Structure formats: C-alpha cells, structure tokens
Short mmCIF file of C-alpha atoms (C1' of nucleotides) in Angstrom, two decimals:
data_model
loop_
_atom_site.label_atom_id
_atom_site.label_comp_id
_atom_site.label_asym_id
_atom_site.label_seq_id
_atom_site.Cartn_x
_atom_site.Cartn_y
_atom_site.Cartn_z
CA MET W 101 97.88 16.57 102.83
CA SER W 102 97.39 14.38 106.31
CA LEU W 103 98.66 15.99 109.26
CA ASP W 104 99.34 13.71 112.17
CA LYS W 105 99.77 14.56 116.17
CA LYS W 106 103.44 15.96 115.59
CA ASP W 107 102.46 18.32 112.14
CA GLN W 108 99.58 19.77 114.06
CA GLN W 109 102.31 20.55 117.33
CA LEU W 110 104.49 21.87 115.09
CA LEU W 111 101.97 24.27 113.37
CA THR W 112 100.57 25.59 116.58
CA LEU W 113 103.80 26.34 117.94
CA LEU W 114 104.62 28.05 114.69
CA GLN W 115 101.66 30.00 114.74
CA SER W 116 102.61 30.79 118.64
CA ASN W 117 106.07 31.95 117.66
CA ALA W 118 107.50 31.70 114.14
CA ARG W 119 111.01 32.20 115.38
CA THR W 120 111.49 29.08 117.56
CA SER W 121 114.37 27.19 116.56
CA VAL W 122 114.17 23.76 115.01
CA SER W 123 115.71 22.19 117.98
CA GLU W 124 113.54 23.70 120.41
CA LEU W 125 110.45 22.62 118.32
CA ALA W 126 112.02 19.19 117.61
CA THR W 127 112.51 18.51 121.72
CA THR W 128 108.92 19.60 122.09
CA VAL W 129 107.21 17.33 119.91
CA SER W 130 109.94 14.36 120.72
CA LEU W 131 111.61 14.18 117.33
CA SER W 132 115.67 14.79 116.49
CA ASP W 133 116.20 18.03 114.34
CA THR W 134 116.32 16.25 111.21
CA PRO W 135 112.91 14.94 110.69
CA CYS W 136 111.31 17.72 112.40
CA LEU W 137 112.79 20.10 109.83
CA ARG W 138 111.86 17.66 107.14
CA ARG W 139 108.09 18.21 108.47
CA ILE W 140 108.72 21.86 108.37
CA LYS W 141 109.76 21.99 104.73
CA LYS W 142 107.14 19.81 104.06
CA LEU W 143 104.23 21.84 105.70
CA GLU W 144 105.72 24.99 103.70
CA ALA W 145 106.20 23.39 100.33
CA SER W 146 102.81 21.92 100.58
CA LYS W 147 101.53 25.55 101.27
CA VAL W 148 100.11 24.45 104.73
CA ILE W 149 102.20 27.11 106.01
CA SER W 150 101.53 30.28 103.90
CA GLY W 151 104.62 32.45 105.24
CA TYR W 152 106.22 33.86 108.63
CA HIS W 153 104.82 37.68 109.63
CA ALA W 154 105.97 39.88 111.93
CA ALA W 155 102.87 41.35 113.97
CA LEU W 156 102.99 44.82 114.51
CA ASN W 157 101.29 46.61 117.46
CA PRO W 158 98.97 49.15 115.43
CA ARG W 159 99.22 51.80 118.62
CA ALA W 160 102.60 51.84 118.43
CA LEU W 161 102.48 53.02 115.29
CA GLY W 162 99.48 55.44 116.00
CA LEU W 163 97.25 53.76 114.46
CA ASN W 164 94.11 53.99 116.86
CA VAL W 165 91.18 53.14 114.73
CA LEU W 166 89.78 50.13 113.43
CA VAL W 167 86.66 50.13 111.32
CA TYR W 168 84.80 47.70 109.31
CA ALA W 169 83.18 49.47 106.22
CA PHE W 170 80.09 47.67 104.28
CA VAL W 171 80.19 48.79 100.64
CA ARG W 172 77.60 48.64 98.23
CA LEU W 173 78.83 48.91 94.55
CA SER W 174 76.05 50.96 92.03
CA GLN W 175 76.35 48.59 89.35
CA ASN W 176 76.40 44.45 89.71
CA SER W 177 78.84 44.07 86.84
CA VAL W 178 81.72 42.00 86.96
CA SER W 179 83.82 44.99 85.35
CA ALA W 180 82.50 46.87 87.95
CA ALA W 181 83.58 44.47 90.63
CA ASN W 182 87.09 43.83 89.54
CA MET W 183 87.81 47.59 89.43
CA PHE W 184 86.56 48.16 92.78
CA GLU W 185 88.98 45.11 93.95
CA GLU W 186 91.69 46.58 92.10
CA GLN W 187 91.61 50.22 93.35
CA VAL W 188 90.74 48.97 96.45
CA GLU W 189 93.52 46.58 97.25
CA LYS W 190 96.18 49.70 96.47
CA LEU W 191 94.94 51.58 99.65
CA ASN W 192 97.00 50.70 102.23
CA HIS W 193 94.84 51.22 104.96
CA VAL W 194 92.36 48.66 103.63
CA LEU W 195 93.63 45.40 105.64
CA GLU W 196 91.27 43.20 104.50
CA CYS W 197 88.27 43.07 101.62
CA SER W 198 85.64 40.38 101.43
CA VAL W 199 82.77 39.63 99.42
CA ILE W 200 79.67 38.90 101.57
CA SER W 201 76.25 37.76 101.68
CA GLY W 202 73.47 40.09 102.70
CA SER W 203 72.21 43.75 101.44
CA TYR W 204 76.13 44.94 100.86
CA ASP W 205 78.38 43.68 98.37
CA TYR W 206 81.79 43.99 100.44
CA LEU W 207 83.14 44.11 104.18
CA LEU W 208 86.31 46.05 104.14
CA LYS W 209 88.63 46.35 107.43
CA ILE W 210 90.30 49.62 107.63
CA ILE W 211 92.87 50.92 109.90
CA ALA W 212 93.55 54.71 110.61
CA ALA W 213 95.23 57.03 112.92
CA ASP W 214 91.65 58.37 114.44
CA LEU W 215 88.24 59.09 113.58
CA GLU W 216 89.35 62.19 111.54
CA SER W 217 91.83 60.76 109.33
CA TYR W 218 89.11 57.85 108.85
CA GLU W 219 86.52 60.28 107.31
CA SER W 220 89.05 62.06 105.09
CA PHE W 221 90.36 58.44 104.04
CA VAL W 222 86.77 57.70 103.17
CA LYS W 223 85.94 61.05 101.54
CA HIS W 224 88.66 61.05 99.44
CA LYS W 225 90.24 57.72 98.91
CA LEU W 226 87.26 55.53 98.92
CA GLY W 227 85.07 57.97 97.62
CA SER W 228 86.92 58.63 94.40
CA ILE W 229 86.01 54.94 93.52
CA ASN W 230 83.16 55.89 91.68
CA CYS W 231 81.51 52.76 91.28
CA ILE W 232 80.45 52.78 95.05
CA ALA W 233 76.75 53.40 95.66
CA ASN W 234 76.98 53.76 99.77
CA ILE W 235 79.29 53.05 102.43
CA GLU W 236 78.29 52.06 106.26
CA SER W 237 80.92 52.18 108.64
CA THR W 238 80.79 50.19 112.03
CA VAL W 239 83.59 51.27 114.33
CA VAL W 240 85.33 48.80 116.77
CA LEU W 241 85.07 50.48 120.14
CA LYS W 242 87.39 47.62 121.68
CA GLN W 243 89.09 44.36 120.41
CA THR W 244 88.32 41.91 123.06
CA PHE W 245 90.65 39.61 121.63
CA SER W 246 92.22 38.74 117.89
CA LYS W 247 93.69 35.22 117.62
CA LYS W 248 96.73 34.23 115.52
CA GLN W 249 95.77 30.21 116.18
CA LEU W 250 93.43 28.55 113.49
CA PRO W 251 91.68 25.32 115.03
CA LEU W 252 93.34 22.08 114.29
CA MET S 523 109.05 55.43 119.89
CA SER S 524 110.34 57.45 117.11
CA LEU S 525 110.68 55.43 113.77
CA ASP S 526 113.02 56.56 111.13
CA LYS S 527 113.44 55.50 107.52
CA LYS S 528 115.27 52.42 108.45
CA ASP S 529 113.11 51.31 111.20
CA GLN S 530 109.96 51.51 108.80
CA GLN S 531 111.87 49.42 106.15
CA LEU S 532 112.88 47.00 108.87
CA LEU S 533 109.11 46.52 109.74
CA THR S 534 108.02 46.15 106.23
CA LEU S 535 110.28 43.44 105.67
CA LEU S 536 109.73 41.44 108.65
CA GLN S 537 105.93 41.78 108.42
CA SER S 538 106.51 40.71 104.92
CA ASN S 539 108.84 37.87 105.87
CA ALA S 540 109.58 37.07 109.79
CA ARG S 541 112.62 34.68 108.90
CA THR S 542 114.91 37.00 106.97
CA SER S 543 118.21 36.66 108.37
CA VAL S 544 119.53 39.81 109.92
CA SER S 545 122.18 39.92 107.54
CA GLU S 546 120.06 40.03 104.69
CA LEU S 547 117.74 42.70 106.24
CA ALA S 548 121.13 44.63 107.07
CA THR S 549 122.18 44.88 103.50
CA THR S 550 118.37 45.76 102.36
CA VAL S 551 118.38 48.82 104.41
CA SER S 552 122.12 49.42 104.24
CA LEU S 553 123.62 48.77 107.66
CA SER S 554 125.91 46.49 109.02
CA ASP S 555 124.55 43.44 111.06
CA THR S 556 125.23 44.58 114.69
CA PRO S 557 123.18 47.85 114.62
CA CYS S 558 120.61 46.38 112.39
CA LEU S 559 120.04 43.60 114.81
CA ARG S 560 119.84 46.26 117.64
CA ARG S 561 117.03 48.20 115.89
CA ILE S 562 115.29 44.89 115.79
CA LYS S 563 115.86 43.93 119.47
CA LYS S 564 114.72 47.65 120.18
CA LEU S 565 111.43 47.34 118.05
CA GLU S 566 110.98 44.01 119.85
CA ALA S 567 111.39 45.29 123.51
CA SER S 568 109.44 48.66 122.91
CA LYS S 569 106.32 46.42 121.53
CA VAL S 570 106.57 47.88 117.98
CA ILE S 571 106.84 44.32 117.04
CA SER S 572 104.31 42.45 119.08
CA GLY S 573 105.59 38.90 118.07
CA TYR S 574 106.23 36.65 115.13
CA HIS S 575 103.60 34.17 113.80
CA ALA S 576 103.35 31.38 110.91
CA ALA S 577 100.39 31.86 108.65
CA LEU S 578 98.47 28.92 107.79
CA ASN S 579 96.25 28.26 104.81
CA PRO S 580 92.82 27.66 106.12
CA ARG S 581 92.10 25.75 103.00
CA ALA S 582 94.85 23.32 103.56
CA LEU S 583 93.29 22.59 107.17
CA GLY S 584 89.72 22.01 105.75
CA LEU S 585 88.48 25.26 107.05
CA ASN S 586 86.32 26.65 104.06
CA VAL S 587 84.02 29.11 105.61
CA LEU S 588 84.81 32.28 107.15
CA VAL S 589 81.86 34.18 108.59
CA TYR S 590 81.45 37.65 110.28
CA ALA S 591 78.44 37.42 113.10
CA PHE S 592 77.11 40.26 114.83
CA VAL S 593 75.79 39.68 118.28
CA ARG S 594 73.46 41.76 120.38
CA LEU S 595 73.39 40.92 123.93
CA SER S 596 70.07 40.50 125.94
CA GLN S 597 71.14 42.77 128.97
CA ASN S 598 73.49 45.59 128.89
CA SER S 599 75.35 44.75 132.09
CA VAL S 600 79.13 44.68 132.64
CA SER S 601 78.57 41.31 134.24
CA ALA S 602 77.14 39.89 131.05
CA ALA S 603 79.63 41.51 128.77
CA ASN S 604 82.60 40.06 130.91
CA MET S 605 80.84 36.60 130.94
CA PHE S 606 80.03 37.00 127.19
CA GLU S 607 83.90 37.83 126.45
CA GLU S 608 85.41 35.13 128.52
CA GLN S 609 83.11 32.44 127.24
CA VAL S 610 83.49 33.46 123.43
CA GLU S 611 87.31 33.82 123.62
CA LYS S 612 87.37 29.93 124.69
CA LEU S 613 85.90 29.32 121.56
CA ASN S 614 88.82 28.16 118.82
CA HIS S 615 86.58 28.71 116.01
CA VAL S 616 86.49 32.43 116.77
CA LEU S 617 89.11 34.13 115.61
CA GLU S 618 88.43 37.77 116.69
CA CYS S 619 85.75 39.35 118.90
CA SER S 620 85.15 43.09 118.82
CA VAL S 621 83.03 45.47 120.49
CA ILE S 622 81.42 47.53 117.99
CA SER S 623 79.39 51.10 117.50
CA GLY S 624 75.70 50.39 116.08
CA SER S 625 72.84 48.35 116.80
CA TYR S 626 74.75 45.26 117.75
CA ASP S 627 77.14 44.82 120.75
CA TYR S 628 79.87 42.54 119.05
CA LEU S 629 80.98 41.18 115.99
CA LEU S 630 82.82 37.72 115.85
CA LYS S 631 85.11 36.73 112.98
CA ILE S 632 84.52 32.89 112.74
CA ILE S 633 86.02 30.19 110.61
CA ALA S 634 84.30 26.89 110.26
CA ALA S 635 85.08 23.60 108.04
CA ASP S 636 81.96 24.22 105.99
CA LEU S 637 78.33 25.90 106.40
CA GLU S 638 76.83 23.18 108.32
CA SER S 639 79.64 23.11 110.84
CA TYR S 640 79.24 26.61 111.12
CA GLU S 641 75.47 26.16 111.80
CA SER S 642 76.39 23.68 114.18
CA PHE S 643 78.60 25.77 115.79
CA VAL S 644 76.23 28.77 116.53
CA LYS S 645 73.50 26.40 117.97
CA HIS S 646 75.61 24.42 120.20
CA LYS S 647 78.85 26.40 121.31
CA LEU S 648 77.72 30.00 120.62
CA GLY S 649 73.99 29.26 121.56
CA SER S 650 75.09 27.69 124.92
CA ILE S 651 76.18 31.16 126.05
CA ASN S 652 72.87 32.51 127.65
CA CYS S 653 73.41 36.04 127.70
CA ILE S 654 72.91 36.41 123.89
CA ALA S 655 70.00 38.26 122.39
CA ASN S 656 70.60 37.34 118.80
CA ILE S 657 72.94 36.56 116.39
CA GLU S 658 73.20 37.85 112.34
CA SER S 659 75.64 35.91 110.50
CA THR S 660 77.26 37.52 107.56
CA VAL S 661 79.14 35.03 105.27
CA VAL S 662 82.10 35.53 103.14
CA LEU S 663 81.77 34.18 99.86
CA LYS S 664 85.29 35.40 98.83
CA GLN S 665 88.46 36.82 100.38
CA THR S 666 89.56 39.44 97.57
CA PHE S 667 92.72 39.82 99.50
CA SER S 668 94.04 40.31 103.40
CA LYS S 669 97.12 41.84 104.09
CA LYS S 670 99.69 41.30 106.91
CA GLN S 671 101.24 44.91 106.11
CA LEU S 672 100.20 47.70 108.23
CA PRO S 673 100.59 51.38 106.72
CA LEU S 674 103.31 53.00 108.22
"C1'" DG N 200 113.17 8.24 111.74
"C1'" DG N 201 118.38 9.37 113.32
"C1'" DT N 202 123.29 11.00 113.61
"C1'" DG N 203 127.36 13.69 112.62
"C1'" DA N 204 129.45 17.42 110.58
"C1'" DA N 205 129.69 21.39 107.56
"C1'" DA N 206 127.74 26.02 106.37
"C1'" DT N 207 125.28 29.70 107.87
"C1'" DT N 208 123.65 32.84 111.41
"C1'" DT N 209 123.19 35.24 115.90
"C1'" DT N 210 125.01 37.51 119.29
"C1'" DA N 211 128.38 39.70 121.65
"C1'" DG N 212 132.94 42.59 122.44
"C1'" DG N 213 135.98 45.89 120.95
"C1'" DT N 214 138.28 49.75 117.78
"C1'" DG N 215 137.66 54.06 115.31
"C1'" DC N 216 134.90 57.54 112.82
"C1'" DG O 605 124.90 57.28 115.96
"C1'" DC O 606 127.47 53.68 112.26
"C1'" DA O 607 131.06 50.50 110.29
"C1'" DC O 608 134.32 47.25 110.55
"C1'" DC O 609 136.58 43.33 112.76
"C1'" DT O 610 136.82 39.31 115.13
"C1'" DA O 611 134.74 35.41 117.50
"C1'" DA O 612 132.00 32.21 120.33
"C1'" DA O 613 127.34 30.02 120.43
"C1'" DA O 614 123.58 28.63 118.17
"C1'" DT O 615 121.25 27.37 114.38
"C1'" DT O 616 120.41 25.69 109.73
"C1'" DT O 617 121.00 22.44 106.31
"C1'" DC O 618 123.09 18.32 104.54
"C1'" DA O 619 124.75 13.63 102.91
"C1'" DC O 620 124.51 9.06 104.90
"C1'" DC O 621 122.94 5.47 107.73
#
DNA sequence: GGTGAAATTTTAGGTGC
DNA sequence: GCACCTAAAATTTCACC
C-alpha cells in the first residue's frame, strides 16, 4: 500500500480528529468529496486505519494511577506464556501487554483508581495467575505527554 | 460528573467505535436520538470524552519496532527537566513520555521503522539532548494486546 | 478525479408524560 | 428526566461522466 501526500494528510487529520466530516477533509486536502471518501475507504479496507476510538479522560473516571509492571514468569514454557497472556487479557485494568527483551518477560500497562486499589489489584488479580515469578511496579508520577499521532 | 448505566454504555460503545451513529447508539442503550445526543454532548463538554482519534496500523506504515526507553538525566534540576520534556515532545517518534518512580527519571515509548533506525534515532535525536545521563532500551518483541477501552 | 442526486444522519424545536 | 414527532441542515454515499 503506497501513500501519497494526500493520503498522509488525511491520516494526520483523522488521527487528530476522527469525526472530521468528509467534506471538510476534502477541502483541506484539495479534493472533492467523492475521491476523498474513496481514499478513506481504501485506507480502511487495507487496514492502514484500524479503527476509530473515543479517547476518555482517565481522571474524569476516577482512574488516577498509571503503572508499568514488569513481570517474570516462573517457567519459560509456551503453555505458561499462553496461559499468562490469556488470563491477563481478561483483566480490564491491564491496558497493554508486551513481550519484552531483558531480564523480565512482560511489560504491562495498568490503570487504577489509586495506589491502594493498584496494590489490591496486583495482590488479588495478577497474583492469582500462578505462573508469575515476580512483579516490579514502576509508577508513573506524571504523564508529560501522550500522542495519538504516528510519524508518517 | 456522575455517570449512570447508560452513560457508561455509551462510553464503551464510543471507545470501541467512535463513528457509530447516534441513532444506533440510541437504539443500543434504549433511548431515543435526542436524549442520547444530549448525553454525548455533555460527556464531551465535561471532558469525559477528550477526543476521537483514528487508530493506524503501525505495520502498514512500515513502523515495525516499538521500544520503551528509560532515561536518566544528568542533573535533577527543574530547568533540566523542563528542557528535556520540551525537546523530547518535538520528536515525532516518541509517542509517550512519563516521569517515573525508581532509578530512572523518564520512560519513553518510541516507535521506529526497524532496530537500525531506532539506533540512529537514539544516537542522533535523543543523543542531541545534552542533559541525558543514560538510556536503557527495552525492545518490545511482541504486543500481546493493546486495549482502547478504559475500565468503567 | 469530478458532478449531481439520493439516502442517511445530525441537530434542533416543540408537545406531553 | 424521557418519548415522540417534525423538519431543516449537513453529511454520506451512489451511479455515472
């Protein structure tokens, strides 16, 4: 899939605001509505655009704590990994799960109401997955920024 | 701002698909269009919904490498921190910047085309910020999952 | 890539419960 | 607070050039 200048502009605009109307997008990129819409549909069909999502303000929902948790499993078997990944995906407070290089196996991005509920979450929810050897939590003291824009 | 059951349903639906029409949302949550739209506008005005963003597929854009980089500054002054945060925000490949607890000062989420361009990025772009003492890179070998859904 | 028209959606106003 | 109705404005989407 090759992206020309106009495709890139459209992607930038849609990443910034997914609800921009096609006619406004078309005007901005100097196209008329139909070819503009055709491009967007093509970007969706080719999975360059994977979806459109409302971003919520965690604070407004009472979610004030963000933590990166490093996890090491007690066994390096495929079945332990699969079971861990399956279990952890069910936990709504875990927003992201990555297999990483280095001395830990996984990096989890976890959100919680406060440090107390995070502690409780680690103890009762994460802790109940029995193939975990140990967990190291890195608390985010402040999010300097978070971009919704990929470099093109 | 208090959220009742219907507000929560709307938030879940919009996080999953920001382009769902109001009438479809209204049907799903058992409301008619007008009150449904009023709720959405209220959620936007009160900043519970901070925006709507198209999510792109990094692979389709040739961005195959994701890295978490831990950064320690050489001085613990406010001015060094401000200058670092300001400089790093200008770098398009840095998607996220967090002040963290522990032995490092910052955790950066960085995306790049491949490991070679990541190396080059760290050397020339990050490296040019002179208050950095050292950087430790944790490469993401595989994203198990990434949710666009906050727990309600 | 563009035009024009149809179909759909958004948005607002008004009534009554 | 909501349902229901109506209707204008805006937007999406289509066949066709």
